[in-house]
Coordinates of C-alpha atoms and ligand atoms in Angstrom, one line a residue:
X1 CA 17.2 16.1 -24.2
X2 CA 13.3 17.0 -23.5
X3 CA 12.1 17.6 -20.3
X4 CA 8.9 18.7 -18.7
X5 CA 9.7 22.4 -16.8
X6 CA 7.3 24.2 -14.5
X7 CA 8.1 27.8 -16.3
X8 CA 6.2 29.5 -12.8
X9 CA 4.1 29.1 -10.2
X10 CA 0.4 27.9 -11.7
X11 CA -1.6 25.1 -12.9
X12 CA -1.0 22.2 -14.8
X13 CA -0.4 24.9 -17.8
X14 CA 2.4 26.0 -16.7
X15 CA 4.1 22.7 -17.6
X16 CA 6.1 22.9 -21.0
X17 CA 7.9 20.3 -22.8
X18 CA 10.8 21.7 -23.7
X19 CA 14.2 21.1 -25.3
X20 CA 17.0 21.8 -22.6
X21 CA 21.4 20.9 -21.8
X22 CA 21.2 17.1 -20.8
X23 CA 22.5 17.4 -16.7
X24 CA 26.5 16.4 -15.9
X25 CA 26.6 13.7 -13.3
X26 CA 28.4 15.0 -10.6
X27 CA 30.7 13.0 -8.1
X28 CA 29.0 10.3 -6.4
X29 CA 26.1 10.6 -9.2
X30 CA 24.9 8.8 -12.5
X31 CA 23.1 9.8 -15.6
X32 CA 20.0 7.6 -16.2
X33 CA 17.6 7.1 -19.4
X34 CA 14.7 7.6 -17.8
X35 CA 12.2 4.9 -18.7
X36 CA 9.1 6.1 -16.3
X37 CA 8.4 8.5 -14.1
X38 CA 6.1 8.1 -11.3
X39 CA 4.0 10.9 -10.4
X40 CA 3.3 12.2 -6.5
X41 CA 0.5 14.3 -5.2
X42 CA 3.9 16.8 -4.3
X43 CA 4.6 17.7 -7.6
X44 CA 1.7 19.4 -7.7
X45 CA 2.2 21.3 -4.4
X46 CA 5.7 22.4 -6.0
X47 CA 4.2 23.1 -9.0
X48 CA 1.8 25.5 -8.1
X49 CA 3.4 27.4 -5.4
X50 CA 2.1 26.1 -2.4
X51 CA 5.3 24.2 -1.4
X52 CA 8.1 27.1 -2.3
X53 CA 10.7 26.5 -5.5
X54 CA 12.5 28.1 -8.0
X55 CA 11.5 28.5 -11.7
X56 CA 12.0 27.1 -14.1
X57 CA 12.4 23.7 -12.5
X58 CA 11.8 20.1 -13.9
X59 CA 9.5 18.5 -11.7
X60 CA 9.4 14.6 -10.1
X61 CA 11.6 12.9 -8.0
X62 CA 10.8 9.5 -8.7
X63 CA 11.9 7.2 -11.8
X64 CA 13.3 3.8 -13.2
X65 CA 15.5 3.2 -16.2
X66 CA 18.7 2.5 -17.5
X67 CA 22.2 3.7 -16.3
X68 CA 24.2 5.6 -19.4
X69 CA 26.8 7.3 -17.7
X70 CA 28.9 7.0 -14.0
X71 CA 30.3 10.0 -12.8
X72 CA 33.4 9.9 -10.3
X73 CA 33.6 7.6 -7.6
X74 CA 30.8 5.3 -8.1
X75 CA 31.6 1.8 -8.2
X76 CA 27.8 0.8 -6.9
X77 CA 26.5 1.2 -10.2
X78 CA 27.6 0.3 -13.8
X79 CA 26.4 1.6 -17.5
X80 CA 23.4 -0.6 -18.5
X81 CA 22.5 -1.3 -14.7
X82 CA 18.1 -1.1 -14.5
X83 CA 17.5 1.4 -11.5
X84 CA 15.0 3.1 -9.7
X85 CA 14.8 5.8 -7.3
X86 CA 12.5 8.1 -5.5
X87 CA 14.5 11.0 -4.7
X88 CA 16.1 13.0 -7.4
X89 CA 14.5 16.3 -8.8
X90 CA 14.2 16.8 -12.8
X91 CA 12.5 13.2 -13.1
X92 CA 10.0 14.8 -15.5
X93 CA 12.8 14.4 -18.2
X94 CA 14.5 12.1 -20.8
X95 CA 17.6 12.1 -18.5
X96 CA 18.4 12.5 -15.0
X97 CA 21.6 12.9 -12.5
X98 CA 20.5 10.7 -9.5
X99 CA 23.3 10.1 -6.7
X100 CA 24.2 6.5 -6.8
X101 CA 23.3 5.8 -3.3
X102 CA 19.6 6.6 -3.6
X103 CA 19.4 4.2 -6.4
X104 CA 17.7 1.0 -6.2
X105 CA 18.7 -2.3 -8.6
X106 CA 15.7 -3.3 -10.3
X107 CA 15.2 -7.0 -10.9
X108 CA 14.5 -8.0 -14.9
X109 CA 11.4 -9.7 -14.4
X110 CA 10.1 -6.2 -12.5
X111 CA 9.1 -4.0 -15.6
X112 CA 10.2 0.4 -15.3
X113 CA 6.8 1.4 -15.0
X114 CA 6.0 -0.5 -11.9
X115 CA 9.6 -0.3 -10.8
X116 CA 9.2 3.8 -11.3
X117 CA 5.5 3.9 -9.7
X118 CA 5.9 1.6 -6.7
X119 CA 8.8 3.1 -5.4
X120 CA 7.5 6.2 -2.9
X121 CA 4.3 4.8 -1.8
X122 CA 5.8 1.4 -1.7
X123 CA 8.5 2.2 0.9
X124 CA 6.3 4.0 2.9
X125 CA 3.7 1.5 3.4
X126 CA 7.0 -0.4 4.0
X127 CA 8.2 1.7 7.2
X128 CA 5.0 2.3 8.2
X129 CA 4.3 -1.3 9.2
X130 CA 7.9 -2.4 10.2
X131 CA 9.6 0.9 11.7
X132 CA 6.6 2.9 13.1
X133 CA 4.5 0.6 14.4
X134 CA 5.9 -2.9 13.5
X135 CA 2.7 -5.2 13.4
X136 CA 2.8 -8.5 15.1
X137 CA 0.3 -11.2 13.9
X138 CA -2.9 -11.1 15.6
X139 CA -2.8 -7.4 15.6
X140 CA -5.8 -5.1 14.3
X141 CA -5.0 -2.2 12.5
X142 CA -7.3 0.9 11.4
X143 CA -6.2 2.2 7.9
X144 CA -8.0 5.4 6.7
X145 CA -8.0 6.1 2.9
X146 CA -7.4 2.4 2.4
X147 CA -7.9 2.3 -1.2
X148 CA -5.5 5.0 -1.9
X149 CA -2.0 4.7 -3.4
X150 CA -0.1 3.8 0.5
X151 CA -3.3 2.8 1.8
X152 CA -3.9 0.2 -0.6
X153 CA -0.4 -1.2 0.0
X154 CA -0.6 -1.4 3.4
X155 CA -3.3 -3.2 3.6
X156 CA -1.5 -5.9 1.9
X157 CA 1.7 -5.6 4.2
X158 CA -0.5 -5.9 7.2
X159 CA -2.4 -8.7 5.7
X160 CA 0.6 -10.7 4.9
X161 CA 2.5 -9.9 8.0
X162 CA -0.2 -11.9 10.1
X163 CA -2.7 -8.2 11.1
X164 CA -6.4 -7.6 10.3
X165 CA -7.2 -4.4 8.7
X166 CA -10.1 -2.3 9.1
X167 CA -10.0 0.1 6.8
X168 CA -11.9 3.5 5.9
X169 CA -13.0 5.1 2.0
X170 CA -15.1 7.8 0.9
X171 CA -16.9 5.5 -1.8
X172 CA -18.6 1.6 -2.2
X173 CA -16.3 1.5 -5.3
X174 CA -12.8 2.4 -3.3
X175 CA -14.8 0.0 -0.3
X176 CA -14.6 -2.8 -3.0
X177 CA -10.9 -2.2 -3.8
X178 CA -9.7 -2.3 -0.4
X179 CA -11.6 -5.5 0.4
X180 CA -9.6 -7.1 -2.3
X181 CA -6.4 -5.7 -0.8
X182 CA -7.3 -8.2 2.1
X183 CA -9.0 -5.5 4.4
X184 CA -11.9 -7.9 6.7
X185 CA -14.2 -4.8 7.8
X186 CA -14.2 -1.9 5.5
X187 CA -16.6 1.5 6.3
X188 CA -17.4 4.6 4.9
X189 CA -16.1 7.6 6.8
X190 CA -18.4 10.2 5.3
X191 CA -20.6 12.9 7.3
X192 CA -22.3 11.9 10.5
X193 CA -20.3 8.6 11.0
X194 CA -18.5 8.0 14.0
X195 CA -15.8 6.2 12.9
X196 CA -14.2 5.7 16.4
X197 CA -17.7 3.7 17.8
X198 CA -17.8 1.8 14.9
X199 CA -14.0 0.6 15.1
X200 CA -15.0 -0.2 19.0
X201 CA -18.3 -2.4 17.4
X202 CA -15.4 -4.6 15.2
X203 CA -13.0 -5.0 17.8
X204 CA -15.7 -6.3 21.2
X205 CA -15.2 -2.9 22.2
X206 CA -11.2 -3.1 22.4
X207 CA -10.1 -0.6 20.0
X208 CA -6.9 -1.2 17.5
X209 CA -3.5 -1.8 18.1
X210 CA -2.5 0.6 15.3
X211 CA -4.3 3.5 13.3
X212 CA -2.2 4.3 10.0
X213 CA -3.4 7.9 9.3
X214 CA -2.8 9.7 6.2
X215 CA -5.9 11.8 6.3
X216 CA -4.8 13.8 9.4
X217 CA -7.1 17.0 10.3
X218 CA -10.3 15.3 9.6
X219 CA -9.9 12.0 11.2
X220 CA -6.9 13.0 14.1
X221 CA -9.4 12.7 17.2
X222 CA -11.3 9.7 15.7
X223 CA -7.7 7.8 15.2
X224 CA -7.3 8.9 19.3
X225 CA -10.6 7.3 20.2
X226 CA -10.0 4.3 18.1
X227 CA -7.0 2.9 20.2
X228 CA -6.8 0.4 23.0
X229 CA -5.0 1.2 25.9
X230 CA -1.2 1.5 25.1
X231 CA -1.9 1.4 20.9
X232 CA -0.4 3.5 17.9
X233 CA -1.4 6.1 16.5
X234 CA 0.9 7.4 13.5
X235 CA -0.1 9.9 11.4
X236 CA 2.1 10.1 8.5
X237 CA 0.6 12.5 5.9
X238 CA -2.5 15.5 5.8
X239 CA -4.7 14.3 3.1
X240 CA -7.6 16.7 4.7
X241 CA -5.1 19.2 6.2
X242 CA -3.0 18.9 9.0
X243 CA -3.5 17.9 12.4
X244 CA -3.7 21.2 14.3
X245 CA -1.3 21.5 17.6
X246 CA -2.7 19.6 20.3
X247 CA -2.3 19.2 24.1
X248 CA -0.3 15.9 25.2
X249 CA -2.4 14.9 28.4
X250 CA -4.4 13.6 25.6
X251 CA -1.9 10.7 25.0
X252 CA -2.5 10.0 28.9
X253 CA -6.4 10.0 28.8
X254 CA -6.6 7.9 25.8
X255 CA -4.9 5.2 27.3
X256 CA -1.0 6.0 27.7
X257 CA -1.4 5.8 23.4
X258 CA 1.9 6.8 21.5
X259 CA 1.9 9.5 18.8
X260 CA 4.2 9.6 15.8
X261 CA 4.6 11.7 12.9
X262 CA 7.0 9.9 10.6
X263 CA 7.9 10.5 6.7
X264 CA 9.7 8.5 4.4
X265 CA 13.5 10.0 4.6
X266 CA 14.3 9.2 8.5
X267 CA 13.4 5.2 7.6
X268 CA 16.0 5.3 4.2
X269 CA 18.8 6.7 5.8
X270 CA 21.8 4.3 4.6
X271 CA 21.6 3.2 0.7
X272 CA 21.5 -0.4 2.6
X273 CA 18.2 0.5 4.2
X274 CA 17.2 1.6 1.0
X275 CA 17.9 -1.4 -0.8
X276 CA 16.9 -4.0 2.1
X277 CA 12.9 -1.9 2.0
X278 CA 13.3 -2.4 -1.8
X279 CA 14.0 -5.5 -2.2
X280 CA 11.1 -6.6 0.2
X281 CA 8.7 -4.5 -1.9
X282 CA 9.8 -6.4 -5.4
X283 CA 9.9 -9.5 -3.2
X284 CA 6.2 -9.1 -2.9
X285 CA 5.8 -8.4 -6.2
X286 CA 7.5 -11.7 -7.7
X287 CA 5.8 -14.0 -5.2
X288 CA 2.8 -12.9 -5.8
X289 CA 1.1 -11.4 -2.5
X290 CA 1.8 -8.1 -3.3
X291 CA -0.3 -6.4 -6.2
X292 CA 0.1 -2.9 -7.1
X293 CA -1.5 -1.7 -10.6
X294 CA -0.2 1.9 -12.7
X295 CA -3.9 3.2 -12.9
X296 CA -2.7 5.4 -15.6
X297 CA -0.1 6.1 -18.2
X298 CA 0.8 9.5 -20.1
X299 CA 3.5 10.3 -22.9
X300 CA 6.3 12.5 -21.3
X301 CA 5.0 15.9 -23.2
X302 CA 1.3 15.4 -21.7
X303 CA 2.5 15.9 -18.0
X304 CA 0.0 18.7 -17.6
X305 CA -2.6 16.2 -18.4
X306 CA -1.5 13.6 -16.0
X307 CA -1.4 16.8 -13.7
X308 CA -5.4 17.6 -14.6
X309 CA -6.7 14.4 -13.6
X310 CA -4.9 13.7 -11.0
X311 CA -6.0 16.9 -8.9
X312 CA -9.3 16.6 -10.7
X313 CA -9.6 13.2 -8.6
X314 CA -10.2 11.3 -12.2
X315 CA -7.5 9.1 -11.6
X316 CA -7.1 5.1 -9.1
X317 CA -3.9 4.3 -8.3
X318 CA -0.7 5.6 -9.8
X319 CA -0.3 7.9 -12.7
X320 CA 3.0 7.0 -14.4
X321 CA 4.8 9.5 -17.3
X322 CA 6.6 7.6 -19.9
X323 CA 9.6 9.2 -21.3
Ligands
LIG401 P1 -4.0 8.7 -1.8 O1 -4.1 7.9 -3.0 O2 -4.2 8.0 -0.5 O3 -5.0 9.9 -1.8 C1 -5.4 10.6 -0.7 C2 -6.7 10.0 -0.2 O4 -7.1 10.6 1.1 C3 -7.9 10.2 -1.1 O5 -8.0 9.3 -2.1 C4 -9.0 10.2 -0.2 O6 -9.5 8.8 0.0 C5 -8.5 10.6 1.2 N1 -8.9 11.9 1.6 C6 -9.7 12.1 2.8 N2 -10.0 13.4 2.9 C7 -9.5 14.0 1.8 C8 -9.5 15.3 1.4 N3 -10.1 16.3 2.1 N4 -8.9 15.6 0.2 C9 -8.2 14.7 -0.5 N5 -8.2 13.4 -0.2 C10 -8.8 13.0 1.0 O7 -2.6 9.5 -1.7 P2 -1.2 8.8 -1.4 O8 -1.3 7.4 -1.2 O9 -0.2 9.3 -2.4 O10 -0.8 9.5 0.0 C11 -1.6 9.3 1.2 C12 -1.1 10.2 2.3 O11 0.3 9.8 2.6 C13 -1.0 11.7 1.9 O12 -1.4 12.4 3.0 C14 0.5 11.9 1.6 O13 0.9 13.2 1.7 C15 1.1 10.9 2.6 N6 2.4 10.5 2.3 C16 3.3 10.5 3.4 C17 4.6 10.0 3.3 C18 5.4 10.0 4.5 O14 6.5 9.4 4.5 N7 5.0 10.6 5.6 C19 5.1 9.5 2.0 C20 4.1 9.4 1.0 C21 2.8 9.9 1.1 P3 -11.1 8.6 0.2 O15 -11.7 9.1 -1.0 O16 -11.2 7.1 0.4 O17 -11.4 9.4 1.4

């Protein structure tokens, strides 16, 4: 098969499509024709170093396509079954051994490139809103970066689930794109606004219930200040760096506020909670209330490409390889 490989540590050059040994599914795994690959701001980090690897490696964990072969023991799964997952290394690649219970079904009317790019970002707007801070209808939620990939899709699951978003972007375009993701007050974080005064104006001084905060270093005390008494705060990602250690009392003086720091694997830990999060997501999809849009698509063999613009900030929404 041809795969994408990461030949060492670098930028997007070091990304070579290359002829290599189609991978043996081992027990409890399948092989997969991979229709689409979706592509996460990680693979980068592993690509150039700054998350340690070995190399060569084929990059991407996340994917949809077809079942072609069942290795021992899996009866979840048949040959010709459309899957998806977001969670098997080598997804840059024609072919890939993904263990069966990390697989998703997909439904036929849900095509592989959405199936492939709404996966990751998808489930954890998913746990976000139900299993770290479950909103309740009525409730007001602060969403920084609401135009990006997770931000955009929680301000949908919010919206539907009954909450108000207010929501924060760097730019009147992103503004625009979270307003039509359902967010009622949306600002513009930049330099010399105070983000946690202006929440306080939207809310008759109140504060949120929730702040969803993928930003981390740059907006952490702003999140803090935004709460009312006994909210949320949940950062869940360190767009802007991460949040520097920080003493606990402040959790007292801000209101007896809880703090979590959550990521995707502790809320998928059984294939059935998996599934049940999937299912929601393409749920959404068919019925219409949820919208999610591939911003861009590249051929398999210009991964390096898709790499470019995506660090380059050239790309909205999800960059999805096609194999
Ligand atoms: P996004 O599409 O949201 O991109 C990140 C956004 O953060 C940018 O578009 C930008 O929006 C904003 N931002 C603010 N400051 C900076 C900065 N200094 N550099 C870059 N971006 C900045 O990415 P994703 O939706 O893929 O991911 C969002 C966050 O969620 C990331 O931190 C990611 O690591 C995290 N994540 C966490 C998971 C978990 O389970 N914990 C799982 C998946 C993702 P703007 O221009 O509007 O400021």
């Amino acid at each position: 098969m041809y795969a994408v490989q990461a030949q060492r540590a670098g930028g997007p050059e070091v990304l070579e499509y290359v002829e290599v040994d189609d991978p043996t599914p081992g027990e409890g795994e399948v092989l997969v024709d991979v229709k689409a690959t979706g592509i996460n701001f990680i693979d980068t980090y592993r690509r150039s170093g700054v998350y340690p690897m070995q190399f060569p490696h084929i990059p991407g964990t996340e994917g949809a396509g077809v079942v072609s072969q069942v290795g021992e023991g899996v009866t979840s799964v048949q040959v010709g079954d459309r899957v998806a997952w977001h969670d098997a290394f080598g997804s840059y690649a024609q072919k890939v051994a993904v263990k069966a219970d990390m697989l998703v079904p997909v439904p036929e009317d849900i095509d592989f490139d959405t199936a492939a790019a709404i996966l990751l970002q998808g489930l954890t707007a998913h746990y976000l809103v139900t299993g770290s801070h479950r909103i309740e209808p009525g409730q007001t939620a602060l969403v920084h970066a609401a135009a990006g990939g997770v931000g955009l899709l929680l301000t949908q699951l919010i919206t539907h689930m009954g909450g108000t978003v207010i929501g924060t972007v760097s730019t009147e375009e992103k503004a625009q794109l979270a307003r039509e993701a359902g967010a009622q007050h949306v600002f513009l974080y930049g330099e010399g606004v105070d983000i946690a005064q202006t929440v306080r104006d939207l809310t008759d001084g109140e504060g949120v219930h929730v702040v969803y905060d993928g930003v981390g270093k740059d907006t952490f005390d702003a999140s803090l200040d935004s709460l009312r008494v006994r909210g949320s705060l949940v950062v869940f990602g360190g767009a802007s760096g991460q949040v520097p250690p920080f003493d606990v009392q402040r959790l007292n003086s801000a209101g007896g506020v809880f703090l979590s720091r959550p990521s995707l694997q502790w809320f998928v830990r059984t294939p059935e909670e998996l599934r049940e999060r999937s299912e929601d997501l393409f749920t959404g999809l068919k019925e219409g209330w949820l919208k999610f849009r591939v911003g861009a698509t590249f051929p398999l063999e210009e991964a390096a490409d898709a790499h470019r613009a995506l660090e380059g900030r050239k790309t909205t929404g999800k960059v999805v390889l096609k194999a």
